[in-house]
PDB file of C-alpha atoms in Angstrom:
ATOM      1  CA  MET S   1     -22.301  62.007  13.101  1.00 44.00           C
ATOM      2  CA  SER S   2     -23.319  58.946  15.048  1.00 46.00           C
ATOM      3  CA  GLY S   3     -25.409  55.822  14.763  1.00 58.00           C
ATOM      4  CA  PRO S   4     -27.654  55.772  11.685  1.00 70.00           C
ATOM      5  CA  ASP S   5     -25.975  58.900  10.260  1.00 90.00           C
ATOM      6  CA  VAL S   6     -22.605  57.156  10.068  1.00 93.00           C
ATOM      7  CA  VAL S   7     -24.109  54.021   8.551  1.00 95.00           C
ATOM      8  CA  SER S   8     -25.929  56.079   5.915  1.00 95.00           C
ATOM      9  CA  THR S   9     -22.743  57.967   5.075  1.00 95.00           C
ATOM     10  CA  LEU S  10     -20.696  54.784   4.744  1.00 96.00           C
ATOM     11  CA  ARG S  11     -23.329  53.207   2.529  1.00 96.00           C
ATOM     12  CA  ALA S  12     -23.346  56.338   0.382  1.00 97.00           C
ATOM     13  CA  LEU S  13     -19.564  56.129   0.028  1.00 97.00           C
ATOM     14  CA  GLU S  14     -19.939  52.619  -1.350  1.00 97.00           C
ATOM     15  CA  GLN S  15     -22.076  54.085  -4.136  1.00 97.00           C
ATOM     16  CA  LEU S  16     -19.327  56.387  -5.379  1.00 98.00           C
ATOM     17  CA  PRO S  17     -18.274  55.532  -8.956  1.00 97.00           C
ATOM     18  CA  GLY S  18     -16.422  52.217  -9.173  1.00 97.00           C
ATOM     19  CA  VAL S  19     -16.462  51.501  -5.453  1.00 98.00           C
ATOM     20  CA  ALA S  20     -19.329  48.998  -5.176  1.00 98.00           C
ATOM     21  CA  GLU S  21     -17.893  46.860  -7.974  1.00 98.00           C
ATOM     22  CA  ALA S  22     -14.426  46.848  -6.404  1.00 98.00           C
ATOM     23  CA  VAL S  23     -15.868  46.005  -2.976  1.00 98.00           C
ATOM     24  CA  ALA S  24     -17.904  43.120  -4.423  1.00 98.00           C
ATOM     25  CA  THR S  25     -14.848  41.701  -6.203  1.00 98.00           C
ATOM     26  CA  ALA S  26     -12.809  41.879  -2.999  1.00 98.00           C
ATOM     27  CA  ARG S  27     -15.609  40.239  -1.014  1.00 97.00           C
ATOM     28  CA  ASP S  28     -15.805  37.388  -3.526  1.00 98.00           C
ATOM     29  CA  ALA S  29     -12.033  36.887  -3.325  1.00 98.00           C
ATOM     30  CA  CYS S  30     -12.240  36.629   0.477  1.00 97.00           C
ATOM     31  CA  THR S  31     -15.097  34.136   0.232  1.00 97.00           C
ATOM     32  CA  GLU S  32     -13.149  31.987  -2.228  1.00 97.00           C
ATOM     33  CA  LEU S  33     -10.135  31.967   0.079  1.00 97.00           C
ATOM     34  CA  ARG S  34     -12.273  30.927   3.039  1.00 95.00           C
ATOM     35  CA  TRP S  35     -13.140  27.636   1.300  1.00 95.00           C
ATOM     36  CA  HIS S  36      -9.545  26.683   0.553  1.00 96.00           C
ATOM     37  CA  GLN S  37      -8.863  23.104   1.642  1.00 95.00           C
ATOM     38  CA  ALA S  38      -5.846  24.127   3.747  1.00 94.00           C
ATOM     39  CA  LEU S  39      -8.011  26.372   5.911  1.00 95.00           C
ATOM     40  CA  ARG S  40     -10.223  23.546   7.133  1.00 92.00           C
ATOM     41  CA  ARG S  41      -7.750  22.629   9.860  1.00 91.00           C
ATOM     42  CA  ARG S  42      -4.646  24.770   9.449  1.00 95.00           C
ATOM     43  CA  ILE S  43      -5.884  28.356   9.768  1.00 96.00           C
ATOM     44  CA  PRO S  44      -3.451  29.257  12.600  1.00 96.00           C
ATOM     45  CA  GLU S  45      -0.452  28.263  10.487  1.00 96.00           C
ATOM     46  CA  ALA S  46      -1.692  30.194   7.466  1.00 97.00           C
ATOM     47  CA  ALA S  47      -2.692  33.239   9.548  1.00 97.00           C
ATOM     48  CA  ALA S  48       0.747  33.335  11.153  1.00 97.00           C
ATOM     49  CA  GLU S  49       2.351  33.409   7.705  1.00 98.00           C
ATOM     50  CA  SER S  50      -0.083  36.159   6.680  1.00 98.00           C
ATOM     51  CA  ARG S  51       1.191  38.273   9.571  1.00 98.00           C
ATOM     52  CA  VAL S  52       4.791  37.603   8.479  1.00 98.00           C
ATOM     53  CA  ARG S  53       4.102  38.780   4.942  1.00 98.00           C
ATOM     54  CA  GLY S  54       1.898  41.617   6.167  1.00 98.00           C
ATOM     55  CA  ALA S  55       4.605  42.914   8.498  1.00 98.00           C
ATOM     56  CA  ARG S  56       7.208  42.712   5.743  1.00 98.00           C
ATOM     57  CA  ALA S  57       4.965  44.624   3.311  1.00 98.00           C
ATOM     58  CA  SER S  58       4.029  47.216   5.939  1.00 98.00           C
ATOM     59  CA  ALA S  59       7.697  47.847   6.728  1.00 98.00           C
ATOM     60  CA  ALA S  60       8.468  48.153   3.010  1.00 98.00           C
ATOM     61  CA  LEU S  61       5.811  50.858   2.683  1.00 98.00           C
ATOM     62  CA  ASP S  62       7.759  52.768   5.339  1.00 96.00           C
ATOM     63  CA  GLY S  63      11.039  52.272   3.497  1.00 94.00           C
ATOM     64  CA  ALA S  64      12.433  49.099   5.101  1.00 95.00           C
ATOM     65  CA  GLU S  65      12.897  46.332   2.536  1.00 95.00           C
ATOM     66  CA  ILE S  66      13.742  43.029   4.258  1.00 96.00           C
ATOM     67  CA  PRO S  67      13.602  39.511   2.735  1.00 97.00           C
ATOM     68  CA  VAL S  68      10.542  37.571   3.862  1.00 96.00           C
ATOM     69  CA  ASP S  69      12.637  34.644   5.163  1.00 96.00           C
ATOM     70  CA  ALA S  70      14.473  37.014   7.518  1.00 96.00           C
ATOM     71  CA  VAL S  71      11.190  38.492   8.760  1.00 97.00           C
ATOM     72  CA  ARG S  72       9.765  35.005   9.321  1.00 97.00           C
ATOM     73  CA  ASP S  73      12.793  33.948  11.347  1.00 96.00           C
ATOM     74  CA  LEU S  74      12.573  37.065  13.513  1.00 95.00           C
ATOM     75  CA  MET S  75       8.842  36.661  14.131  1.00 95.00           C
ATOM     76  CA  ARG S  76       9.079  32.997  15.099  1.00 92.00           C
ATOM     77  CA  GLY S  77      12.123  33.580  17.302  1.00 92.00           C
ATOM     78  CA  ALA S  78      14.508  31.505  15.205  1.00 93.00           C
ATOM     79  CA  VAL S  79      16.971  34.417  15.274  1.00 93.00           C
ATOM     80  CA  ALA S  80      17.331  37.233  17.779  1.00 93.00           C
ATOM     81  CA  TRP S  81      16.702  40.891  17.011  1.00 92.00           C
ATOM     82  CA  PRO S  82      19.933  42.919  16.718  1.00 90.00           C
ATOM     83  CA  THR S  83      20.806  44.742  19.910  1.00 84.00           C
ATOM     84  CA  ASP S  84      22.032  47.786  17.977  1.00 78.00           C
ATOM     85  CA  ASP S  85      19.016  48.369  15.724  1.00 75.00           C
ATOM     86  CA  ASP S  86      19.568  50.795  12.855  1.00 90.00           C
ATOM     87  CA  ALA S  87      16.697  52.798  11.341  1.00 93.00           C
ATOM     88  CA  VAL S  88      15.724  49.981   8.960  1.00 95.00           C
ATOM     89  CA  MET S  89      15.513  47.403  11.735  1.00 95.00           C
ATOM     90  CA  GLN S  90      13.598  49.821  13.967  1.00 96.00           C
ATOM     91  CA  THR S  91      11.058  50.303  11.176  1.00 97.00           C
ATOM     92  CA  LEU S  92      10.792  46.551  10.677  1.00 97.00           C
ATOM     93  CA  ARG S  93      10.376  45.897  14.402  1.00 97.00           C
ATOM     94  CA  SER S  94       7.632  48.527  14.524  1.00 97.00           C
ATOM     95  CA  ALA S  95       5.746  46.833  11.682  1.00 98.00           C
ATOM     96  CA  VAL S  96       6.300  43.334  13.081  1.00 98.00           C
ATOM     97  CA  GLN S  97       5.060  44.245  16.553  1.00 98.00           C
ATOM     98  CA  ALA S  98       2.006  46.168  15.316  1.00 98.00           C
ATOM     99  CA  THR S  99       0.997  43.473  12.848  1.00 98.00           C
ATOM    100  CA  ALA S 100       1.344  40.801  15.533  1.00 97.00           C
ATOM    101  CA  GLU S 101      -0.694  42.902  17.980  1.00 98.00           C
ATOM    102  CA  SER S 102      -3.517  43.265  15.435  1.00 97.00           C
ATOM    103  CA  GLU S 103      -4.452  39.669  16.226  1.00 95.00           C
ATOM    104  CA  HIS S 104      -4.929  40.517  19.914  1.00 96.00           C
ATOM    105  CA  VAL S 105      -6.869  43.802  19.559  1.00 97.00           C
ATOM    106  CA  ARG S 106      -9.506  42.394  17.209  1.00 94.00           C
ATOM    107  CA  PRO S 107     -12.251  42.167  19.869  1.00 93.00           C
ATOM    108  CA  GLN S 108     -11.634  45.800  20.841  1.00 95.00           C
ATOM    109  CA  VAL S 109     -11.744  47.537  17.476  1.00 95.00           C
ATOM    110  CA  GLY S 110     -15.534  47.698  17.476  1.00 91.00           C
ATOM    111  CA  THR S 111     -16.162  48.211  21.192  1.00 92.00           C
ATOM    112  CA  SER S 112     -13.097  50.088  22.483  1.00 94.00           C
ATOM    113  CA  PRO S 113     -11.293  51.525  19.449  1.00 95.00           C
ATOM    114  CA  ALA S 114      -9.299  54.034  21.517  1.00 94.00           C
ATOM    115  CA  GLN S 115      -7.879  51.190  23.591  1.00 96.00           C
ATOM    116  CA  ALA S 116      -7.132  49.153  20.468  1.00 97.00           C
ATOM    117  CA  LEU S 117      -5.402  52.159  18.920  1.00 97.00           C
ATOM    118  CA  ALA S 118      -3.304  52.698  22.043  1.00 97.00           C
ATOM    119  CA  ARG S 119      -2.261  49.048  22.174  1.00 98.00           C
ATOM    120  CA  LEU S 120      -1.275  49.080  18.512  1.00 98.00           C
ATOM    121  CA  HIS S 121       0.801  52.199  19.073  1.00 98.00           C
ATOM    122  CA  VAL S 122       2.546  50.692  22.084  1.00 98.00           C
ATOM    123  CA  ALA S 123       3.564  47.894  19.714  1.00 98.00           C
ATOM    124  CA  ALA S 124       4.483  50.149  16.790  1.00 98.00           C
ATOM    125  CA  GLY S 125       5.906  53.075  18.699  1.00 96.00           C
ATOM    126  CA  SER S 126       8.166  51.421  21.249  1.00 95.00           C
ATOM    127  CA  PRO S 127      11.058  50.917  18.781  1.00 94.00           C
ATOM    128  CA  LEU S 128      10.701  54.490  17.492  1.00 95.00           C
ATOM    129  CA  LEU S 129       9.880  56.853  20.359  1.00 96.00           C
ATOM    130  CA  PRO S 130      10.716  57.685  23.980  1.00 96.00           C
ATOM    131  CA  ALA S 131       8.495  55.826  26.448  1.00 96.00           C
ATOM    132  CA  ASP S 132       6.506  58.938  27.376  1.00 96.00           C
ATOM    133  CA  GLN S 133       5.292  59.358  23.778  1.00 97.00           C
ATOM    134  CA  VAL S 134       4.214  55.759  23.251  1.00 97.00           C
ATOM    135  CA  GLY S 135       0.578  54.654  23.395  1.00 96.00           C
ATOM    136  CA  ARG S 136      -0.980  58.114  23.637  1.00 96.00           C
ATOM    137  CA  PRO S 137      -2.109  60.744  21.107  1.00 96.00           C
ATOM    138  CA  ARG S 138      -0.079  63.867  20.474  1.00 96.00           C
ATOM    139  CA  VAL S 139      -0.536  66.774  22.868  1.00 95.00           C
ATOM    140  CA  ALA S 140      -0.123  70.518  22.340  1.00 94.00           C
ATOM    141  CA  GLY S 141       3.367  71.297  21.100  1.00 93.00           C
ATOM    142  CA  GLU S 142       3.913  67.854  19.547  1.00 95.00           C
ATOM    143  CA  ASP S 143       3.914  67.404  15.791  1.00 95.00           C
ATOM    144  CA  SER S 144       4.143  64.489  13.390  1.00 96.00           C
ATOM    145  CA  ARG S 145       6.473  64.769  10.402  1.00 94.00           C
ATOM    146  CA  GLU S 146       5.216  61.571   8.813  1.00 95.00           C
ATOM    147  CA  LEU S 147       3.221  61.335   5.564  1.00 95.00           C
ATOM    148  CA  VAL S 148       4.160  64.902   4.664  1.00 93.00           C
ATOM    149  CA  GLU S 149       2.623  64.457   1.206  1.00 92.00           C
ATOM    150  CA  LEU S 150      -0.778  64.668   2.936  1.00 94.00           C
ATOM    151  CA  GLY S 151      -0.019  68.187   4.160  1.00 92.00           C
ATOM    152  CA  ALA S 152       0.595  69.401   7.692  1.00 93.00           C
ATOM    153  CA  ALA S 153      -0.613  67.113  10.465  1.00 95.00           C
ATOM    154  CA  PRO S 154      -3.712  68.429  12.280  1.00 95.00           C
ATOM    155  CA  GLU S 155      -3.279  70.132  15.652  1.00 94.00           C
ATOM    156  CA  SER S 156      -3.776  67.994  18.756  1.00 92.00           C
ATOM    157  CA  THR S 157      -7.214  69.514  19.451  1.00 92.00           C
ATOM    158  CA  GLU S 158      -8.470  68.449  16.024  1.00 93.00           C
ATOM    159  CA  VAL S 159      -6.916  65.013  16.519  1.00 94.00           C
ATOM    160  CA  ALA S 160      -8.876  64.551  19.756  1.00 91.00           C
ATOM    161  CA  GLU S 161     -12.121  65.403  17.964  1.00 90.00           C
ATOM    162  CA  ARG S 162     -11.422  63.070  15.061  1.00 91.00           C
ATOM    163  CA  LEU S 163     -10.478  60.256  17.413  1.00 92.00           C
ATOM    164  CA  ARG S 164     -13.922  60.500  18.998  1.00 89.00           C
ATOM    165  CA  GLY S 165     -15.412  59.899  15.567  1.00 90.00           C
ATOM    166  CA  LEU S 166     -13.399  56.702  15.229  1.00 91.00           C
ATOM    167  CA  ALA S 167     -15.740  54.941  17.653  1.00 90.00           C
ATOM    168  CA  ASP S 168     -18.734  55.808  15.472  1.00 92.00           C
ATOM    169  CA  LEU S 169     -16.980  54.373  12.419  1.00 94.00           C
ATOM    170  CA  THR S 170     -15.946  51.086  13.982  1.00 94.00           C
ATOM    171  CA  GLY S 171     -19.289  50.780  15.743  1.00 91.00           C
ATOM    172  CA  ALA S 172     -20.912  50.672  12.295  1.00 91.00           C
ATOM    173  CA  MET S 173     -19.090  47.473  11.258  1.00 91.00           C
ATOM    174  CA  SER S 174     -22.152  45.268  11.569  1.00 89.00           C
ATOM    175  CA  ALA S 175     -24.509  47.570   9.666  1.00 93.00           C
ATOM    176  CA  ALA S 176     -22.291  49.176   7.012  1.00 94.00           C
ATOM    177  CA  PRO S 177     -20.037  47.659   4.318  1.00 95.00           C
ATOM    178  CA  ALA S 178     -17.115  46.258   6.306  1.00 96.00           C
ATOM    179  CA  LEU S 179     -14.528  46.988   3.653  1.00 97.00           C
ATOM    180  CA  VAL S 180     -15.626  50.622   3.454  1.00 98.00           C
ATOM    181  CA  VAL S 181     -15.404  50.887   7.251  1.00 97.00           C
ATOM    182  CA  ALA S 182     -11.881  49.419   7.232  1.00 98.00           C
ATOM    183  CA  ALA S 183     -10.757  51.730   4.422  1.00 98.00           C
ATOM    184  CA  VAL S 184     -12.153  54.879   6.017  1.00 98.00           C
ATOM    185  CA  VAL S 185     -10.648  54.016   9.409  1.00 97.00           C
ATOM    186  CA  HIS S 186      -7.277  53.395   7.749  1.00 98.00           C
ATOM    187  CA  GLY S 187      -7.510  56.703   5.901  1.00 98.00           C
ATOM    188  CA  GLU S 188      -8.611  58.658   8.975  1.00 97.00           C
ATOM    189  CA  ILE S 189      -5.784  57.388  11.173  1.00 97.00           C
ATOM    190  CA  ALA S 190      -3.217  58.118   8.466  1.00 97.00           C
ATOM    191  CA  VAL S 191      -4.553  61.603   7.736  1.00 96.00           C
ATOM    192  CA  MET S 192      -4.979  62.741  11.351  1.00 96.00           C
ATOM    193  CA  ARG S 193      -1.610  61.241  12.407  1.00 97.00           C
ATOM    194  CA  PRO S 194      -2.572  61.003  16.086  1.00 97.00           C
ATOM    195  CA  PHE S 195       0.950  59.979  17.165  1.00 97.00           C
ATOM    196  CA  VAL S 196       4.363  61.554  16.777  1.00 97.00           C
ATOM    197  CA  ARG S 197       5.593  58.511  14.821  1.00 97.00           C
ATOM    198  CA  GLY S 198       4.260  55.126  13.740  1.00 97.00           C
ATOM    199  CA  ASN S 199       0.970  56.364  12.297  1.00 98.00           C
ATOM    200  CA  ALA S 200       0.909  54.530   8.970  1.00 98.00           C
ATOM    201  CA  VAL S 201       1.948  51.224  10.537  1.00 98.00           C
ATOM    202  CA  VAL S 202      -0.835  51.587  13.119  1.00 98.00           C
ATOM    203  CA  ALA S 203      -3.366  52.492  10.411  1.00 98.00           C
ATOM    204  CA  ARG S 204      -2.547  49.360   8.425  1.00 98.00           C
ATOM    205  CA  ALA S 205      -2.634  47.130  11.500  1.00 98.00           C
ATOM    206  CA  PHE S 206      -5.974  48.603  12.580  1.00 98.00           C
ATOM    207  CA  GLU S 207      -7.403  47.988   9.110  1.00 98.00           C
ATOM    208  CA  ARG S 208      -6.241  44.358   9.274  1.00 98.00           C
ATOM    209  CA  ALA S 209      -8.004  43.911  12.629  1.00 98.00           C
ATOM    210  CA  VAL S 210     -11.235  45.473  11.316  1.00 97.00           C
ATOM    211  CA  LEU S 211     -11.286  43.241   8.241  1.00 97.00           C
ATOM    212  CA  ILE S 212     -11.033  40.157  10.445  1.00 97.00           C
ATOM    213  CA  GLU S 213     -13.328  41.226  13.282  1.00 96.00           C
ATOM    214  CA  SER S 214     -16.047  42.432  10.890  1.00 95.00           C
ATOM    215  CA  GLY S 215     -16.328  38.932   9.434  1.00 94.00           C
ATOM    216  CA  LEU S 216     -15.334  40.007   5.942  1.00 96.00           C
ATOM    217  CA  GLU S 217     -12.132  37.987   6.294  1.00 93.00           C
ATOM    218  CA  PRO S 218     -12.471  35.890   9.462  1.00 94.00           C
ATOM    219  CA  THR S 219      -9.512  33.591   8.773  1.00 95.00           C
ATOM    220  CA  GLY S 220      -6.856  36.306   9.076  1.00 97.00           C
ATOM    221  CA  VAL S 221      -5.074  34.896   6.041  1.00 98.00           C
ATOM    222  CA  VAL S 222      -5.664  37.811   3.647  1.00 98.00           C
ATOM    223  CA  VAL S 223      -2.612  40.092   3.447  1.00 98.00           C
ATOM    224  CA  PRO S 224      -3.972  43.595   2.700  1.00 98.00           C
ATOM    225  CA  GLU S 225      -0.563  45.178   3.291  1.00 98.00           C
ATOM    226  CA  VAL S 226       0.779  43.377   0.214  1.00 98.00           C
ATOM    227  CA  GLY S 227      -2.093  44.831  -1.785  1.00 98.00           C
ATOM    228  CA  HIS S 228      -1.375  48.352  -0.526  1.00 98.00           C
ATOM    229  CA  GLY S 229       2.169  47.992  -1.791  1.00 97.00           C
ATOM    230  CA  LYS S 230       1.183  46.572  -5.187  1.00 96.00           C
ATOM    231  CA  GLU S 231       1.866  49.908  -6.912  1.00 95.00           C
ATOM    232  CA  GLY S 232       4.785  50.808  -4.669  1.00 95.00           C
ATOM    233  CA  VAL S 233       5.115  53.504  -2.055  1.00 96.00           C
ATOM    234  CA  ALA S 234       4.098  56.177  -4.568  1.00 96.00           C
ATOM    235  CA  GLY S 235       0.841  54.414  -5.397  1.00 97.00           C
ATOM    236  CA  TYR S 236      -0.085  54.011  -1.741  1.00 98.00           C
ATOM    237  CA  ALA S 237       0.840  57.595  -0.890  1.00 97.00           C
ATOM    238  CA  GLY S 238      -1.046  58.887  -3.907  1.00 97.00           C
ATOM    239  CA  ALA S 239      -4.216  57.050  -2.910  1.00 98.00           C
ATOM    240  CA  LEU S 240      -3.953  58.400   0.650  1.00 98.00           C
ATOM    241  CA  THR S 241      -3.395  61.914  -0.693  1.00 97.00           C
ATOM    242  CA  ALA S 242      -6.542  61.542  -2.773  1.00 98.00           C
ATOM    243  CA  TYR S 243      -8.485  60.548   0.353  1.00 98.00           C
ATOM    244  CA  ALA S 244      -7.047  63.487   2.287  1.00 97.00           C
ATOM    245  CA  SER S 245      -8.408  65.872  -0.356  1.00 96.00           C
ATOM    246  CA  GLY S 246     -11.926  65.039   0.812  1.00 95.00           C
ATOM    247  CA  SER S 247     -13.321  65.248  -2.716  1.00 97.00           C
ATOM    248  CA  PRO S 248     -15.768  62.556  -3.859  1.00 97.00           C
ATOM    249  CA  GLU S 249     -13.317  61.546  -6.590  1.00 98.00           C
ATOM    250  CA  GLY S 250     -10.436  61.346  -4.133  1.00 98.00           C
ATOM    251  CA  VAL S 251     -12.383  59.323  -1.592  1.00 98.00           C
ATOM    252  CA  ALA S 252     -13.584  56.976  -4.346  1.00 98.00           C
ATOM    253  CA  LEU S 253      -9.992  56.476  -5.505  1.00 98.00           C
ATOM    254  CA  TRP S 254      -8.907  55.547  -1.964  1.00 98.00           C
ATOM    255  CA  LEU S 255     -11.825  53.185  -1.390  1.00 98.00           C
ATOM    256  CA  THR S 256     -11.148  51.484  -4.712  1.00 98.00           C
ATOM    257  CA  HIS S 257      -7.462  51.233  -3.841  1.00 98.00           C
ATOM    258  CA  CYS S 258      -8.335  49.559  -0.514  1.00 98.00           C
ATOM    259  CA  ALA S 259     -10.763  47.140  -2.159  1.00 98.00           C
ATOM    260  CA  GLN S 260      -8.095  46.178  -4.685  1.00 98.00           C
ATOM    261  CA  ALA S 261      -5.593  45.810  -1.834  1.00 98.00           C
ATOM    262  CA  VAL S 262      -7.904  43.290  -0.183  1.00 98.00           C
ATOM    263  CA  GLN S 263      -8.376  41.488  -3.507  1.00 98.00           C
ATOM    264  CA  HIS S 264      -4.597  41.255  -4.013  1.00 98.00           C
ATOM    265  CA  GLY S 265      -4.236  40.336  -0.352  1.00 98.00           C
ATOM    266  CA  ALA S 266      -6.676  37.460  -0.842  1.00 98.00           C
ATOM    267  CA  ALA S 267      -4.584  36.239  -3.781  1.00 98.00           C
ATOM    268  CA  GLU S 268      -1.542  36.327  -1.498  1.00 98.00           C
ATOM    269  CA  GLY S 269      -3.592  34.419   1.053  1.00 98.00           C
ATOM    270  CA  MET S 270      -4.365  31.764  -1.562  1.00 98.00           C
ATOM    271  CA  ALA S 271      -0.633  31.416  -2.219  1.00 97.00           C
ATOM    272  CA  ILE S 272      -0.067  30.992   1.508  1.00 98.00           C
ATOM    273  CA  ALA S 273      -2.820  28.369   1.751  1.00 97.00           C
ATOM    274  CA  ASP S 274      -1.381  26.489  -1.228  1.00 97.00           C
ATOM    275  CA  ALA S 275       2.048  26.492   0.430  1.00 96.00           C
ATOM    276  CA  VAL S 276       0.600  25.272   3.730  1.00 96.00           C
ATOM    277  CA  LEU S 277      -1.236  22.466   1.974  1.00 93.00           C
ATOM    278  CA  ALA S 278       1.905  21.433   0.105  1.00 92.00           C
ATOM    279  CA  GLY S 279       4.167  21.775   3.141  1.00 90.00           C
ATOM    280  CA  ARG S 280       6.277  24.386   1.379  1.00 86.00           C
ATOM    281  CA  LEU S 281       6.407  27.135   4.011  1.00 80.00           C
ATOM    282  CA  SER S 282       9.978  27.643   5.171  1.00 62.00           C
TER     283      SER S 282
END
């Protein structure tokens, strides 16, 4: 599919049962956040805190539970990263670096999605993988053992084909429902698992960048990662598994999950904006 075909398909997905209502609610929540008094002049401060909370939530979805104050101190450089990272700290560093990089790849997600994906994986993969496996898709003989609940990861030849379709999806941002685009891109990256490791972190960071660049959430203060974790790791994995099934019901469940994640993420953004206004951010 390409061009009008992709747009038509994405619009049809929005008409699956329950999806349009969930998308509209999420859109309204983002609009309400945009008018918060704190965001008139202090968007950078609030957006930086969103990335802190987003990185923490993304790491938690991969099994690394770290207090938000500790994540904030690491991201602002108030404390140094341990030199002998254990698995938990490696997972956190992966999420921190990918979430931070999402701010810089925003202009590329619609025009050069392969480059944006590579940059996000350089950020996410460097704490996890040898240098020769970072920033590039899997090749023949390489597998990904992540997200095993979705089934076996596709072979590298199928990954290459699905990655080509990513450009059609992100190129539809201006003509198709932005939240549906972000959700489908997130689901596709997670299901195809283009990298040996770091796939889910990259998928969440790419979704964040799409939400901002599409104009749905231009402030960068919404924290969708918190929304994805609202029902725990099992809820997130279950929604992804439903998407991977390819059934209309499964896809609708995933799209609704993503819309609710944005809605919850907007509520987290409101809490951030309130704290900024009151001077209560640590």
